[in-house]
Tab-separated table of C-alpha atoms in Angstrom:
chain	number	residue	atom	x	y	z
A	130	MET	CA	-15.143	18.872	-12.690
A	131	LYS	CA	-13.966	21.818	-10.606
A	132	ASP	CA	-14.860	21.503	-6.919
A	133	SER	CA	-16.807	18.276	-7.401
A	134	LEU	CA	-14.856	16.780	-4.470
A	135	LYS	CA	-14.848	19.075	-1.442
A	136	LEU	CA	-13.066	18.640	1.851
A	137	VAL	CA	-15.502	18.352	4.765
A	138	SER	CA	-13.030	17.638	7.537
A	139	LYS	CA	-9.365	16.807	8.205
A	140	ILE	CA	-8.614	14.775	11.303
A	141	THR	CA	-5.185	14.263	12.859
A	142	ALA	CA	-5.851	10.579	13.391
A	143	HIS	CA	-2.496	8.882	14.005
A	144	PRO	CA	-0.009	11.635	14.911
A	145	ASP	CA	3.675	10.959	14.148
A	146	SER	CA	2.716	7.815	12.308
A	147	ARG	CA	1.183	6.576	9.088
A	148	CYS	CA	-2.541	6.109	8.768
A	149	TRP	CA	-2.724	2.981	6.656
A	150	PHE	CA	-6.426	2.277	6.312
A	151	VAL	CA	-9.965	3.445	7.048
A	152	ALA	CA	-13.186	1.405	7.045
A	153	TRP	CA	-16.833	2.447	7.536
A	154	ASN	CA	-19.137	0.326	9.663
A	155	PRO	CA	-22.128	-1.079	7.694
A	156	LYS	CA	-24.459	1.663	8.972
A	157	GLY	CA	-21.970	4.328	7.877
A	158	THR	CA	-21.983	5.933	11.328
A	159	LEU	CA	-18.495	4.951	12.483
A	160	LEU	CA	-15.115	5.021	10.788
A	161	ALA	CA	-12.281	2.802	11.992
A	162	SER	CA	-8.689	3.790	11.217
A	163	SER	CA	-5.452	1.835	11.660
A	164	GLY	CA	-1.861	2.956	11.729
A	165	GLY	CA	1.843	2.502	12.214
A	166	ASP	CA	1.388	3.448	15.882
A	167	ARG	CA	-0.120	-0.061	16.432
A	168	SER	CA	-3.494	1.409	17.325
A	169	ILE	CA	-7.000	1.349	15.895
A	170	ARG	CA	-9.196	4.404	16.391
A	171	ILE	CA	-12.967	4.638	16.052
A	172	TRP	CA	-14.388	7.939	14.814
A	173	GLY	CA	-17.954	9.210	14.977
A	174	ARG	CA	-19.726	12.380	13.967
A	175	GLU	CA	-20.831	14.854	16.613
A	176	GLY	CA	-22.542	17.806	14.990
A	177	ASP	CA	-20.148	19.098	12.334
A	178	SER	CA	-17.027	17.511	13.719
A	179	TRP	CA	-15.555	14.047	13.892
A	180	VAL	CA	-14.447	12.817	17.286
A	181	CYS	CA	-12.494	9.818	18.494
A	182	LYS	CA	-14.928	7.461	20.218
A	183	SER	CA	-12.395	4.866	21.262
A	184	VAL	CA	-8.773	3.833	20.898
A	185	LEU	CA	-8.028	0.128	20.562
A	186	GLU	CA	-4.535	-0.523	21.786
A	187	GLU	CA	-2.751	-3.521	23.239
A	188	GLY	CA	-4.114	-5.865	20.599
A	189	HIS	CA	-1.062	-5.751	18.354
A	190	GLN	CA	2.704	-5.557	18.769
A	191	ARG	CA	3.349	-3.989	15.368
A	192	THR	CA	1.683	-1.882	12.635
A	193	VAL	CA	-2.044	-2.475	12.141
A	194	ARG	CA	-2.250	-2.605	8.352
A	195	LYS	CA	-5.998	-2.935	7.727
A	196	VAL	CA	-9.308	-3.298	9.550
A	197	ALA	CA	-12.711	-4.708	8.536
A	198	TRP	CA	-16.193	-4.569	10.096
A	199	SER	CA	-18.421	-7.634	10.219
A	200	PRO	CA	-21.659	-7.248	8.183
A	201	CYS	CA	-23.647	-6.952	11.452
A	202	GLY	CA	-21.381	-4.134	12.591
A	203	ASN	CA	-20.739	-5.707	16.001
A	204	TYR	CA	-17.249	-6.981	15.265
A	205	LEU	CA	-14.079	-5.453	13.932
A	206	ALA	CA	-11.155	-7.508	12.602
A	207	SER	CA	-7.631	-6.065	12.457
A	208	ALA	CA	-4.709	-7.373	10.366
A	209	SER	CA	-1.243	-6.660	11.703
A	210	PHE	CA	2.424	-6.924	10.747
A	211	ASP	CA	2.758	-8.955	13.984
A	212	ALA	CA	1.384	-11.927	11.959
A	213	THR	CA	-1.940	-12.029	13.823
A	214	THR	CA	-5.512	-10.915	13.230
A	215	CYS	CA	-7.510	-9.677	16.215
A	216	ILE	CA	-11.283	-9.849	16.501
A	217	TRP	CA	-12.819	-7.055	18.565
A	218	ARG	CA	-16.383	-7.108	19.911
A	219	LYS	CA	-18.305	-3.856	20.248
A	220	LYS	CA	-19.836	-3.102	23.654
A	221	GLN	CA	-21.655	0.217	23.472
A	222	ASP	CA	-18.814	2.621	22.665
A	223	ASP	CA	-16.087	0.258	23.753
A	224	PHE	CA	-14.359	-2.656	22.075
A	225	GLU	CA	-12.753	-5.722	23.577
A	226	CYS	CA	-10.395	-8.126	21.884
A	227	VAL	CA	-12.169	-11.490	21.989
A	228	THR	CA	-9.940	-13.638	19.771
A	229	THR	CA	-6.515	-13.563	18.178
A	230	LEU	CA	-6.170	-15.558	14.971
A	231	GLU	CA	-2.707	-16.993	14.521
A	232	GLY	CA	-1.097	-19.089	11.818
A	233	HIS	CA	0.374	-16.819	9.174
A	234	GLU	CA	4.170	-16.988	9.017
A	235	ASN	CA	4.630	-13.229	8.757
A	236	GLU	CA	2.863	-9.899	8.230
A	237	VAL	CA	-0.913	-10.116	7.748
A	238	LYS	CA	-1.735	-7.555	5.066
A	239	CYS	CA	-5.509	-7.642	4.883
A	240	VAL	CA	-8.685	-9.086	6.398
A	241	ALA	CA	-12.243	-9.204	4.989
A	242	TRP	CA	-15.632	-10.599	6.110
A	243	ALA	CA	-17.936	-12.436	3.727
A	244	PRO	CA	-21.422	-10.864	3.321
A	245	SER	CA	-22.964	-13.720	5.389
A	246	GLY	CA	-20.664	-12.924	8.320
A	247	ASN	CA	-19.818	-16.629	8.623
A	248	LEU	CA	-16.512	-16.452	6.806
A	249	LEU	CA	-13.417	-14.345	7.192
A	250	ALA	CA	-10.405	-14.173	4.871
A	251	THR	CA	-6.865	-13.081	5.698
A	252	CYS	CA	-3.778	-12.778	3.500
A	253	SER	CA	-0.108	-12.350	4.227
A	254	ARG	CA	3.397	-11.719	3.006
A	255	ASP	CA	3.785	-15.507	3.405
A	256	LYS	CA	1.968	-15.689	-0.017
A	257	SER	CA	-1.092	-17.467	1.368
A	258	VAL	CA	-4.788	-16.667	1.692
A	259	TRP	CA	-6.617	-18.233	4.667
A	260	VAL	CA	-10.362	-18.721	4.912
A	261	TRP	CA	-11.773	-18.893	8.458
A	262	GLU	CA	-15.209	-20.104	9.523
A	263	VAL	CA	-17.008	-18.420	12.415
A	264	ASP	CA	-19.513	-20.492	14.404
A	265	GLU	CA	-22.332	-19.369	16.718
A	266	GLU	CA	-20.056	-19.563	19.763
A	267	ASP	CA	-17.694	-17.027	18.193
A	268	GLU	CA	-15.108	-19.736	17.580
A	269	TYR	CA	-12.894	-19.267	14.540
A	270	GLU	CA	-11.571	-22.218	12.603
A	271	CYS	CA	-9.290	-22.101	9.602
A	272	VAL	CA	-11.044	-24.115	6.880
A	273	SER	CA	-8.596	-23.537	4.056
A	274	VAL	CA	-5.100	-22.300	3.289
A	275	VAL	CA	-4.700	-21.388	-0.385
A	276	ASN	CA	-1.171	-21.077	-1.730
A	277	SER	CA	-1.985	-19.904	-5.209
A	278	HIS	CA	-0.034	-16.640	-5.351
A	279	THR	CA	3.733	-16.769	-5.817
A	280	GLN	CA	4.397	-13.570	-3.832
A	281	ASP	CA	3.222	-11.355	-0.964
A	282	VAL	CA	-0.614	-11.069	-0.982
A	283	LYS	CA	-1.676	-7.444	-0.489
A	284	HIS	CA	-5.460	-7.431	-0.390
A	285	VAL	CA	-8.550	-9.634	-0.090
A	286	VAL	CA	-12.161	-8.663	-0.749
A	287	TRP	CA	-15.419	-10.664	-0.894
A	288	HIS	CA	-18.001	-10.552	-3.669
A	289	PRO	CA	-20.989	-8.395	-2.536
A	290	ASN	CA	-23.534	-11.225	-2.595
A	291	GLN	CA	-21.843	-14.546	-3.354
A	292	GLU	CA	-19.212	-16.564	-1.571
A	293	ILE	CA	-16.467	-15.610	-3.988
A	294	LEU	CA	-13.203	-14.158	-2.759
A	295	ALA	CA	-10.732	-11.988	-4.692
A	296	SER	CA	-7.085	-11.331	-3.809
A	297	ALA	CA	-4.384	-9.012	-5.157
A	298	SER	CA	-0.645	-9.641	-4.993
A	299	TYR	CA	2.950	-8.481	-5.414
A	300	ASP	CA	3.079	-11.182	-8.136
A	301	ASN	CA	1.094	-8.701	-10.359
A	302	SER	CA	-2.035	-10.875	-10.488
A	303	VAL	CA	-5.558	-10.947	-9.081
A	304	LYS	CA	-7.054	-14.322	-8.149
A	305	LEU	CA	-10.631	-15.456	-7.542
A	306	TYR	CA	-11.553	-18.303	-5.209
A	307	LYS	CA	-14.622	-20.453	-4.605
A	308	GLU	CA	-15.440	-23.275	-2.290
A	309	ASP	CA	-15.146	-26.630	-3.984
A	310	ASP	CA	-15.673	-29.895	-2.090
A	311	ASP	CA	-14.985	-28.396	1.363
A	312	ASP	CA	-11.865	-26.701	0.157
A	313	TRP	CA	-11.257	-23.237	-1.255
A	314	VAL	CA	-9.649	-23.232	-4.669
A	315	CYS	CA	-8.409	-20.647	-7.116
A	316	ARG	CA	-10.934	-20.442	-9.981
A	317	ASP	CA	-9.378	-17.724	-12.096
A	318	THR	CA	-6.156	-15.711	-12.348
A	319	LEU	CA	-6.461	-12.202	-13.762
A	320	GLU	CA	-3.230	-11.228	-15.476
A	321	GLY	CA	-2.431	-7.928	-17.135
A	322	HIS	CA	-0.966	-5.594	-14.528
A	323	GLU	CA	2.779	-5.022	-14.915
A	324	SER	CA	3.543	-4.564	-11.230
A	325	THR	CA	2.118	-5.106	-7.729
A	326	VAL	CA	-1.679	-5.060	-7.524
A	327	TRP	CA	-2.399	-3.123	-4.322
A	328	SER	CA	-6.161	-3.372	-4.109
A	329	VAL	CA	-9.340	-4.668	-5.749
A	330	ASP	CA	-13.018	-3.822	-5.345
A	331	PHE	CA	-16.212	-5.272	-6.803
A	332	ASP	CA	-18.960	-3.093	-8.210
A	333	LYS	CA	-22.478	-3.355	-6.736
A	334	SER	CA	-23.517	-6.239	-9.020
A	335	GLY	CA	-20.360	-8.222	-8.352
A	336	GLN	CA	-20.056	-8.840	-12.097
A	337	ARG	CA	-17.194	-6.398	-12.405
A	338	LEU	CA	-14.013	-5.866	-10.468
A	339	ALA	CA	-11.658	-2.882	-10.414
A	340	SER	CA	-7.954	-3.344	-9.626
A	341	CYS	CA	-5.241	-0.739	-9.025
A	342	SER	CA	-1.514	-1.199	-9.275
A	343	ASP	CA	2.029	0.024	-8.841
A	344	ASP	CA	2.035	0.160	-12.668
A	345	LYS	CA	-0.056	3.386	-12.286
A	346	THR	CA	-3.118	1.926	-14.012
A	347	VAL	CA	-6.612	0.840	-13.010
A	348	LYS	CA	-8.125	-2.151	-14.764
A	349	ILE	CA	-11.792	-3.119	-14.977
A	350	TRP	CA	-12.529	-6.837	-15.251
A	351	ARG	CA	-15.861	-8.411	-16.192
A	352	GLU	CA	-17.244	-11.862	-15.553
A	353	TYR	CA	-18.377	-13.898	-18.561
A	354	GLU	CA	-20.483	-17.042	-18.101
A	355	PRO	CA	-19.956	-20.054	-20.400
A	356	GLY	CA	-21.929	-19.576	-23.603
A	357	ASN	CA	-21.827	-15.783	-23.380
A	358	GLU	CA	-22.954	-13.849	-26.450
A	359	GLN	CA	-19.660	-12.017	-26.686
A	360	GLY	CA	-17.801	-15.248	-27.419
A	361	VAL	CA	-15.395	-14.950	-24.490
A	362	VAL	CA	-13.873	-18.412	-24.109
A	363	CYS	CA	-14.554	-20.171	-20.791
A	364	ASN	CA	-12.761	-23.159	-19.383
A	365	GLY	CA	-15.485	-25.794	-18.801
A	366	THR	CA	-18.419	-24.652	-16.685
A	367	ALA	CA	-16.548	-21.928	-14.799
A	368	PRO	CA	-17.033	-18.303	-15.745
A	369	THR	CA	-14.007	-16.371	-16.927
A	370	TRP	CA	-12.925	-12.824	-16.109
A	371	LYS	CA	-11.654	-10.536	-18.831
A	372	CYS	CA	-10.089	-7.081	-18.676
A	373	ILE	CA	-12.534	-4.753	-20.465
A	374	CYS	CA	-10.916	-1.376	-19.689
A	375	THR	CA	-7.556	0.056	-18.597
A	376	LEU	CA	-7.330	3.572	-17.168
A	377	SER	CA	-3.797	4.762	-17.853
A	378	GLY	CA	-2.162	8.175	-17.907
A	379	PHE	CA	-4.174	9.553	-14.973
A	380	HIS	CA	-1.899	8.646	-12.051
A	381	SER	CA	1.732	9.707	-11.689
A	382	ARG	CA	2.752	7.213	-8.974
A	383	SER	CA	1.646	3.902	-7.476
A	384	ILE	CA	-2.132	3.566	-6.861
A	385	TYR	CA	-2.565	2.167	-3.355
A	386	ASP	CA	-6.327	1.779	-3.127
A	387	ILE	CA	-9.562	1.826	-5.075
A	388	SER	CA	-13.155	2.068	-3.864
A	389	TRP	CA	-16.148	1.439	-6.110
A	390	CYS	CA	-19.268	3.052	-4.620
A	391	HIS	CA	-22.238	0.657	-4.478
A	392	LEU	CA	-24.699	3.562	-4.199
A	393	SER	CA	-23.539	5.805	-7.047
A	394	GLY	CA	-21.118	3.711	-9.128
A	395	ALA	CA	-18.372	6.356	-8.744
A	396	MET	CA	-14.850	4.979	-8.433
A	397	ALA	CA	-12.249	6.685	-6.205
A	398	THR	CA	-8.482	6.078	-6.187
A	399	ALA	CA	-5.769	6.745	-3.586
A	400	CYS	CA	-2.399	7.563	-5.117
A	401	GLY	CA	1.249	7.898	-4.088
A	402	ASP	CA	1.271	11.337	-5.744
A	403	ASP	CA	-0.884	12.661	-2.807
A	404	ALA	CA	-3.975	12.998	-5.008
A	405	ILE	CA	-7.492	11.611	-4.834
A	406	ARG	CA	-9.303	11.055	-8.107
A	407	VAL	CA	-12.886	10.050	-8.859
A	408	PHE	CA	-13.929	8.350	-12.108
A	409	GLU	CA	-17.414	8.003	-13.549
A	410	GLU	CA	-18.472	5.501	-16.176
A	411	ASP	CA	-19.698	7.109	-19.389
A	412	THR	CA	-23.392	6.195	-19.502
A	413	THR	CA	-23.440	5.793	-23.265
A	414	SER	CA	-20.405	3.494	-23.462
A	415	ASP	CA	-20.545	-0.168	-24.501
A	416	PRO	CA	-20.822	-2.341	-21.338
A	417	HIS	CA	-18.263	-4.729	-22.833
A	418	GLN	CA	-15.821	-1.909	-23.669
A	419	PRO	CA	-16.742	0.764	-21.145
A	420	THR	CA	-15.058	4.156	-20.944
A	421	PHE	CA	-14.575	6.167	-17.764
A	422	SER	CA	-14.018	9.902	-17.292
A	423	LEU	CA	-12.102	11.715	-14.619
A	424	ALA	CA	-14.867	13.435	-12.616
A	425	ALA	CA	-12.787	14.841	-9.758
A	426	HIS	CA	-9.096	15.397	-9.095
A	427	VAL	CA	-7.723	16.884	-5.877
A	428	PRO	CA	-3.943	17.136	-6.472
A	429	LYS	CA	-2.842	17.828	-2.878
A	430	ALA	CA	-5.556	15.923	-1.057
A	431	HIS	CA	-2.993	15.039	1.641
A	432	ASP	CA	0.565	16.174	2.408
A	433	GLN	CA	1.899	12.682	1.660
A	434	ASP	CA	0.869	9.427	-0.090
A	435	VAL	CA	-2.846	8.633	0.059
A	436	ASN	CA	-3.132	5.050	1.325
A	437	CYS	CA	-6.841	4.382	1.301
A	438	VAL	CA	-10.176	5.672	0.021
A	439	SER	CA	-13.547	4.404	1.194
A	440	TRP	CA	-17.098	5.389	0.203
A	441	ASN	CA	-19.642	5.600	2.986
A	442	PRO	CA	-22.090	2.673	2.509
A	443	LYS	CA	-25.208	4.717	3.353
A	444	GLU	CA	-24.541	8.367	2.561
A	445	VAL	CA	-24.083	8.954	-1.173
A	446	GLY	CA	-20.906	10.865	-2.029
A	447	LEU	CA	-19.324	10.786	1.422
A	448	LEU	CA	-15.724	9.626	1.031
A	449	ALA	CA	-13.047	8.940	3.659
A	450	SER	CA	-9.324	8.900	2.883
A	451	CYS	CA	-6.127	8.512	4.886
A	452	SER	CA	-2.456	9.209	4.361
A	453	ASP	CA	1.158	8.667	5.359
A	454	ASP	CA	0.870	12.109	7.003
A	455	GLY	CA	-1.298	10.435	9.698
A	456	ASP	CA	-4.456	12.326	8.746
A	457	ILE	CA	-7.929	11.224	7.775
A	458	GLY	CA	-9.806	13.300	5.192
A	459	ILE	CA	-13.598	13.348	4.942
A	460	TRP	CA	-14.829	14.489	1.524
A	461	SER	CA	-18.111	15.238	-0.131
A	462	TYR	CA	-18.472	14.284	-3.775
A	463	GLN	CA	-21.020	15.979	-5.985
A	464	PRO	CA	-21.232	14.668	-9.545
A	465	GLN	CA	-21.534	17.479	-12.079
A	466	HIS	CA	-23.549	16.340	-15.036
B	192	MET	CA	29.167	-8.588	7.390
B	193	GLY	CA	30.039	-10.950	10.229
B	194	GLY	CA	33.716	-11.339	11.068
B	195	GLY	CA	35.509	-14.276	9.491
B	196	THR	CA	33.037	-14.821	6.654
B	197	ARG	CA	34.480	-14.743	3.175
B	198	LEU	CA	33.995	-11.428	1.456
B	199	GLU	CA	31.934	-11.470	-1.726
B	200	ASN	CA	34.141	-8.905	-3.372
B	201	ALA	CA	37.519	-9.166	-1.632
B	202	ASN	CA	39.391	-6.520	-3.594
B	203	PRO	CA	37.053	-3.747	-4.588
B	204	LEU	CA	38.300	-0.759	-6.565
B	205	ILE	CA	38.583	2.256	-4.302
B	206	PHE	CA	37.708	5.704	-5.567
B	207	GLN	CA	38.799	9.130	-4.424
B	208	ARG	CA	36.460	10.967	-2.024
B	209	SER	CA	35.135	14.304	-3.173
B	210	GLY	CA	36.183	17.420	-1.278
B	211	GLU	CA	34.063	19.495	1.013
B	212	ARG	CA	31.312	21.421	-0.668
B	213	GLN	CA	32.049	25.089	-1.318
B	214	LEU	CA	29.320	27.227	0.189
B	215	THR	CA	28.214	30.222	-1.843
B	216	THR	CA	27.410	33.505	-0.141
B	217	GLU	CA	23.747	32.942	-0.933
B	218	GLU	CA	23.791	29.560	0.797
B	219	GLU	CA	25.267	31.141	3.901
B	220	ASP	CA	22.458	33.692	3.939
B	221	GLU	CA	19.685	32.279	6.160
B	222	GLU	CA	17.086	34.513	4.511
B	223	PHE	CA	17.736	33.135	1.051
B	224	ALA	CA	15.300	30.420	-0.070
B	225	ASP	CA	17.778	27.742	-1.006
B	226	PRO	CA	16.390	24.718	-2.850
B	227	ILE	CA	17.866	21.302	-2.077
B	228	ASP	CA	20.288	20.342	-4.866
B	229	ASP	CA	21.956	17.159	-6.129
B	230	ARG	CA	25.159	17.852	-4.232
B	231	GLU	CA	23.340	18.177	-0.912
B	232	ILE	CA	21.587	14.844	-1.473
B	233	PHE	CA	24.913	13.299	-2.474
B	234	ASP	CA	26.519	14.613	0.722
B	235	LEU	CA	23.805	12.861	2.739
B	236	ILE	CA	24.486	9.454	1.202
B	237	ARG	CA	28.177	9.420	0.231
B	238	THR	CA	29.358	8.702	3.782
B	239	ILE	CA	27.066	5.681	4.285
B	240	ASN	CA	29.221	2.659	5.181
B	241	ASP	CA	29.379	-0.367	2.946
B	242	PRO	CA	27.963	-3.404	4.831
B	243	GLU	CA	31.069	-5.523	4.211
B	244	HIS	CA	34.042	-3.161	3.782
B	245	PRO	CA	35.290	-0.405	6.081
B	246	LEU	CA	34.708	1.992	3.215
B	247	SER	CA	32.033	4.487	2.280
B	248	LEU	CA	29.595	4.033	-0.628
B	249	GLU	CA	31.394	6.916	-2.337
B	250	GLU	CA	34.815	5.253	-2.016
B	251	LEU	CA	33.386	2.121	-3.648
B	252	ASN	CA	31.712	4.211	-6.368
B	253	VAL	CA	28.359	2.700	-5.336
B	254	VAL	CA	26.961	6.225	-5.270
B	255	GLU	CA	28.011	9.093	-7.540
B	256	GLN	CA	26.738	12.622	-7.701
B	257	VAL	CA	25.787	12.270	-11.383
B	258	ARG	CA	23.333	9.496	-10.402
B	259	VAL	CA	21.434	11.749	-8.005
B	260	ARG	CA	18.509	13.752	-9.328
B	261	VAL	CA	16.543	16.104	-7.138
B	262	ASN	CA	13.687	18.388	-8.065
B	263	ASP	CA	12.885	20.570	-5.073
B	264	ASN	CA	9.833	22.098	-6.765
B	265	ASP	CA	8.242	18.715	-7.428
B	266	SER	CA	9.571	17.303	-4.116
B	267	THR	CA	11.173	14.324	-5.837
B	268	VAL	CA	14.553	12.659	-5.317
B	269	SER	CA	15.865	9.825	-7.425
B	270	VAL	CA	19.084	7.982	-6.625
B	271	GLU	CA	20.700	5.245	-8.687
B	272	PHE	CA	23.325	3.127	-6.979
B	273	THR	CA	25.799	0.703	-8.538
B	274	PRO	CA	26.548	-2.559	-6.687
B	275	THR	CA	30.291	-3.391	-6.793
B	276	ILE	CA	29.571	-6.765	-8.417
B	277	PRO	CA	26.509	-7.975	-10.419
B	278	HIS	CA	25.653	-10.708	-7.882
B	279	CYS	CA	26.088	-8.606	-4.756
B	280	SER	CA	23.743	-10.055	-2.113
B	281	MET	CA	23.924	-6.796	-0.184
B	282	ALA	CA	22.229	-4.758	-2.927
B	283	THR	CA	18.854	-4.572	-1.170
B	284	LEU	CA	20.465	-3.674	2.147
B	285	ILE	CA	22.554	-0.923	0.534
B	286	GLY	CA	19.493	0.482	-1.239
B	287	LEU	CA	17.493	0.311	1.994
B	288	SER	CA	20.237	2.207	3.841
B	289	ILE	CA	20.209	4.964	1.198
B	290	LYS	CA	16.424	5.136	1.391
B	291	VAL	CA	16.353	5.283	5.202
B	292	LYS	CA	19.056	7.962	5.286
B	293	LEU	CA	17.041	10.147	2.901
B	294	LEU	CA	13.724	9.430	4.666
B	295	ARG	CA	15.252	10.569	7.942
B	296	SER	CA	17.039	13.630	6.553
B	297	LEU	CA	14.637	15.175	4.043
B	298	PRO	CA	11.343	16.994	4.675
B	299	GLU	CA	8.393	14.578	4.566
B	300	ARG	CA	7.032	16.105	1.345
B	301	PHE	CA	9.785	14.370	-0.687
B	302	LYS	CA	9.076	11.268	-2.769
B	303	ILE	CA	12.246	9.191	-2.642
B	304	ASP	CA	13.023	6.643	-5.356
B	305	VAL	CA	16.098	4.442	-4.999
B	306	HIS	CA	17.078	2.209	-7.907
B	307	ILE	CA	19.982	0.117	-9.111
B	308	THR	CA	21.936	1.693	-12.002
B	309	PRO	CA	20.408	-0.039	-15.069
B	310	GLY	CA	22.357	-3.087	-16.191
B	311	THR	CA	24.606	-3.414	-13.130
B	312	HIS	CA	22.928	-6.173	-11.139
B	313	ALA	CA	21.561	-9.628	-11.962
B	314	SER	CA	18.394	-9.133	-9.877
B	315	GLU	CA	17.969	-5.471	-10.680
B	316	GLN	CA	14.184	-5.619	-11.192
B	317	ALA	CA	13.480	-7.638	-8.064
B	318	VAL	CA	15.630	-5.359	-5.899
B	319	ASN	CA	14.037	-2.220	-7.375
B	320	LYS	CA	10.546	-3.580	-6.776
B	321	GLN	CA	11.351	-4.442	-3.171
B	322	LEU	CA	12.831	-0.981	-2.519
B	323	GLY	CA	9.830	0.677	-4.184
B	324	ASP	CA	7.302	-1.169	-2.006
B	325	LYS	CA	6.765	1.126	0.966
B	326	GLU	CA	4.713	-1.475	2.807
B	327	ARG	CA	7.590	-3.959	2.742
B	328	VAL	CA	10.092	-1.227	3.621
B	329	ALA	CA	7.892	-0.275	6.611
B	330	ALA	CA	7.707	-3.921	7.717
B	331	ALA	CA	11.479	-4.334	7.292
B	332	LEU	CA	12.161	-1.316	9.475
B	333	GLU	CA	10.031	-2.829	12.262
B	334	ASN	CA	12.490	-5.740	12.307
B	335	SER	CA	14.928	-4.789	15.058
B	336	HIS	CA	17.791	-6.908	13.723
B	337	LEU	CA	17.575	-5.407	10.250
B	338	LEU	CA	17.183	-1.911	11.662
B	339	GLU	CA	20.380	-2.402	13.655
B	340	VAL	CA	22.287	-3.411	10.510
B	341	VAL	CA	20.914	-0.378	8.633
B	342	ASN	CA	21.844	1.918	11.512
B	343	GLN	CA	25.386	0.509	11.442
B	344	CYS	CA	25.664	1.442	7.772
B	345	LEU	CA	24.363	4.905	8.591
B	346	SER	CA	26.550	5.543	11.634
B	347	GLY	CA	28.865	8.355	10.636
B	348	ARG	CA	32.604	7.867	10.255
B	349	SER	CA	35.051	10.717	10.268
């Protein structure tokens, strides 16, 4: 496992501030970062180095917690502690703020686009998850407010190919939502973590979900349809999600983010102990009781907490990370079989 | 906090302040690599003002040197504080003040954990969780009113 994760580049992205989040555009050519300095920066590769292509300021009054690209790559959404979400439209190398989505009572913690690009989800410290519909005129309308969590909602992510939404919360649970009769409803609550769930990510198939928590564990959940051979009990016609694996003992502090690569299946974690770790599923393990091995561990990946990890969607093994130290790290992962 | 409001704990026990720290010859030597120790951390937090009394956290026995643990090698600091009464509504604010003081004073490499002394507060778990959530702490410190209150607690008294 030695040297399987190598540093390609370190970028001073948000000096004198935290870098909270990084997100690749769908083509994998641009990386957006957000920080405590209220700005969003867009990074692109020029030869061997990464350069800042644009700085998006004046959209938010407070910390920009997370950003998300639309599936077409022409829009960027930003979630801020100022209780709003901004939508930015790309114009060549520049971005302009075209809409500000308002309604949450306080800090917006996360934003995510559905694979179709027609739906957007936001979540907030006000405990709610909002689903927004985007029409052809670029108008955004809130179609549902779901108050299923009992605490601060930290993260939202869409299923890779279905209109299913997952959220993670300070109430220690993960919830899954589906549209039902023009309204969005909670279909399943995944309980098992003993503290805040900071992030969730689906695998490529969307049949499995990985969650990471302040309890220092990662859990893998699997969807079981009614009538499944394994005898997992379902409530009526809805599928049920069951925890099939817990990775414990690997992380020494809170795990702030998890990214499950859709190209390689490798799973990366961002931890409050400054380390980045990569896990690989053991190919011979039972799919209903899988085991994972630590395939890479960089103890001092950053000088402070690692807040986010993100696999490039097109280039296998290219990983971006960011930290409280304000830096972005670009890494190259080489599995060693 | 505000004038005229009834105090939650009107007659707190007051404890003796510790004396000035005795500097060793090694500590006075600039060349000597001197790790941060428990007493230095304690000195940073013992003079923090209580939000409702004109007394320091040390005088109210909210902080004690024996409840400070620092490991300079591992860059970790852990502080337990003891609210004066089990239903103290100021517990989160006091913990936040301790955390902010240490965040501002220590090198950035330090991981700072601030907890309530086990068994001394009714909402111990909830307060600990809140103080351990750096995202909520960051959001709280962007609130100018709250920041002002924290800064008042941290403003030095002679």
